Amino acid sequence: GGARGLVAVFVRSMEMGRVLHALGVVALLEHALGVRLPLLLLDSEHPVCLLDNTILEAYLRQALPTHLERWPAVLVPRLPVDVSSMHFSDMEKINIHAMYGLCRSS
């Protein structure tokens, strides 16, 4: 018995900072292991939910701020998020990377 390997990345809430951090973990593991693991929402209020690109695109798109001040606090260190497989415009991708990569201390 016991663990046999990684099967998914779990996030415990849809709080923006946690979702971005989990997406960074997915991207890091894909880069390091060559395998893209699914992202699952696992919380006490919902059954286990696969956060596929359609759900993540809609979530990130509605959360894209118009001002840096409105971007929620995120976990540090920040892991690069790969949105290349999602259907964002070039400007949306730039906004996601710019807003996520910048903080008041930078």
PDB file of N, CA, C and O in Angstrom, residues 10-15 19 40-51 55 59:
ATOM      1  N   PHE A  10      -4.432  19.833  -5.522  1.00  0.00           N
ATOM      2  CA  PHE A  10      -5.666  20.206  -4.842  1.00  0.00           C
ATOM      3  C   PHE A  10      -5.590  21.650  -4.377  1.00  0.00           C
ATOM      4  O   PHE A  10      -4.544  22.121  -3.952  1.00  0.00           O
ATOM      5  N   VAL A  11      -6.719  22.339  -4.445  1.00  0.00           N
ATOM      6  CA  VAL A  11      -6.845  23.668  -3.875  1.00  0.00           C
ATOM      7  C   VAL A  11      -8.036  23.610  -2.926  1.00  0.00           C
ATOM      8  O   VAL A  11      -9.045  22.965  -3.226  1.00  0.00           O
ATOM      9  N   ARG A  12      -7.923  24.245  -1.765  1.00  0.00           N
ATOM     10  CA  ARG A  12      -8.940  24.130  -0.718  1.00  0.00           C
ATOM     11  C   ARG A  12     -10.017  25.211  -0.772  1.00  0.00           C
ATOM     12  O   ARG A  12     -10.999  25.134  -0.049  1.00  0.00           O
ATOM     13  N   SER A  13      -9.828  26.224  -1.607  1.00  0.00           N
ATOM     14  CA  SER A  13     -10.859  27.255  -1.759  1.00  0.00           C
ATOM     15  C   SER A  13     -10.648  27.955  -3.097  1.00  0.00           C
ATOM     16  O   SER A  13      -9.604  27.810  -3.726  1.00  0.00           O
ATOM     17  N   MET A  14     -11.646  28.723  -3.501  1.00  0.00           N
ATOM     18  CA  MET A  14     -11.533  29.489  -4.740  1.00  0.00           C
ATOM     19  C   MET A  14     -11.018  30.898  -4.478  1.00  0.00           C
ATOM     20  O   MET A  14     -11.171  31.780  -5.309  1.00  0.00           O
ATOM     21  N   GLU A  15     -10.386  31.101  -3.343  1.00  0.00           N
ATOM     22  CA  GLU A  15      -9.740  32.379  -3.053  1.00  0.00           C
ATOM     23  C   GLU A  15      -8.649  32.596  -4.106  1.00  0.00           C
ATOM     24  O   GLU A  15      -7.866  31.687  -4.394  1.00  0.00           O
ATOM     25  N   VAL A  19      -5.865  29.900  -5.708  1.00  0.00           N
ATOM     26  CA  VAL A  19      -6.013  29.366  -7.062  1.00  0.00           C
ATOM     27  C   VAL A  19      -4.758  29.667  -7.886  1.00  0.00           C
ATOM     28  O   VAL A  19      -4.239  28.792  -8.582  1.00  0.00           O
ATOM     29  N   LEU A  40      -7.891  20.201  -8.783  1.00  0.00           N
ATOM     30  CA  LEU A  40      -9.168  19.858  -8.172  1.00  0.00           C
ATOM     31  C   LEU A  40      -9.472  20.789  -7.015  1.00  0.00           C
ATOM     32  O   LEU A  40      -8.583  21.098  -6.210  1.00  0.00           O
ATOM     33  N   LEU A  41     -10.724  21.236  -6.926  1.00  0.00           N
ATOM     34  CA  LEU A  41     -11.204  21.992  -5.770  1.00  0.00           C
ATOM     35  C   LEU A  41     -11.704  20.969  -4.760  1.00  0.00           C
ATOM     36  O   LEU A  41     -12.550  20.132  -5.070  1.00  0.00           O
ATOM     37  N   LEU A  42     -11.153  21.032  -3.567  1.00  0.00           N
ATOM     38  CA  LEU A  42     -11.517  20.098  -2.514  1.00  0.00           C
ATOM     39  C   LEU A  42     -11.782  20.915  -1.256  1.00  0.00           C
ATOM     40  O   LEU A  42     -10.863  21.327  -0.561  1.00  0.00           O
ATOM     41  N   ASP A  43     -13.065  21.220  -1.015  1.00  0.00           N
ATOM     42  CA  ASP A  43     -13.419  21.981   0.173  1.00  0.00           C
ATOM     43  C   ASP A  43     -14.616  21.349   0.872  1.00  0.00           C
ATOM     44  O   ASP A  43     -15.182  20.373   0.395  1.00  0.00           O
ATOM     45  N   SER A  44     -14.994  21.891   2.004  1.00  0.00           N
ATOM     46  CA  SER A  44     -16.062  21.282   2.799  1.00  0.00           C
ATOM     47  C   SER A  44     -17.459  21.635   2.296  1.00  0.00           C
ATOM     48  O   SER A  44     -18.434  21.030   2.720  1.00  0.00           O
ATOM     49  N   GLU A  45     -17.565  22.592   1.381  1.00  0.00           N
ATOM     50  CA  GLU A  45     -18.875  23.051   0.921  1.00  0.00           C
ATOM     51  C   GLU A  45     -19.331  22.402  -0.387  1.00  0.00           C
ATOM     52  O   GLU A  45     -20.500  22.474  -0.735  1.00  0.00           O
ATOM     53  N   HIS A  46     -18.405  21.790  -1.137  1.00  0.00           N
ATOM     54  CA  HIS A  46     -18.734  21.252  -2.453  1.00  0.00           C
ATOM     55  C   HIS A  46     -18.160  19.848  -2.600  1.00  0.00           C
ATOM     56  O   HIS A  46     -17.173  19.515  -1.951  1.00  0.00           O
ATOM     57  N   PRO A  47     -18.745  19.054  -3.472  1.00  0.00           N
ATOM     58  CA  PRO A  47     -18.079  17.795  -3.800  1.00  0.00           C
ATOM     59  C   PRO A  47     -16.786  18.107  -4.559  1.00  0.00           C
ATOM     60  O   PRO A  47     -16.587  19.230  -5.026  1.00  0.00           O
ATOM     61  N   VAL A  48     -15.914  17.141  -4.677  1.00  0.00           N
ATOM     62  CA  VAL A  48     -14.671  17.343  -5.425  1.00  0.00           C
ATOM     63  C   VAL A  48     -15.023  17.825  -6.826  1.00  0.00           C
ATOM     64  O   VAL A  48     -15.899  17.270  -7.492  1.00  0.00           O
ATOM     65  N   CYS A  49     -14.357  18.889  -7.261  1.00  0.00           N
ATOM     66  CA  CYS A  49     -14.677  19.514  -8.546  1.00  0.00           C
ATOM     67  C   CYS A  49     -13.403  19.701  -9.360  1.00  0.00           C
ATOM     68  O   CYS A  49     -12.427  20.267  -8.865  1.00  0.00           O
ATOM     69  N   LEU A  50     -13.416  19.210 -10.588  1.00  0.00           N
ATOM     70  CA  LEU A  50     -12.303  19.430 -11.506  1.00  0.00           C
ATOM     71  C   LEU A  50     -12.357  20.872 -11.995  1.00  0.00           C
ATOM     72  O   LEU A  50     -13.370  21.321 -12.533  1.00  0.00           O
ATOM     73  N   LEU A  51     -11.280  21.615 -11.801  1.00  0.00           N
ATOM     74  CA  LEU A  51     -11.185  22.981 -12.295  1.00  0.00           C
ATOM     75  C   LEU A  51     -10.513  22.932 -13.663  1.00  0.00           C
ATOM     76  O   LEU A  51      -9.303  23.071 -13.789  1.00  0.00           O
ATOM     77  N   ILE A  55     -13.570  26.498 -16.638  1.00  0.00           N
ATOM     78  CA  ILE A  55     -13.868  27.092 -15.328  1.00  0.00           C
ATOM     79  C   ILE A  55     -12.797  28.105 -14.945  1.00  0.00           C
ATOM     80  O   ILE A  55     -13.105  29.211 -14.484  1.00  0.00           O
ATOM     81  N   TYR A  59     -13.171  32.146 -14.336  1.00  0.00           N
ATOM     82  CA  TYR A  59     -12.817  32.671 -13.017  1.00  0.00           C
ATOM     83  C   TYR A  59     -11.763  33.766 -13.117  1.00  0.00           C
ATOM     84  O   TYR A  59     -11.912  34.849 -12.544  1.00  0.00           O
TER      85      TYR A  59
END
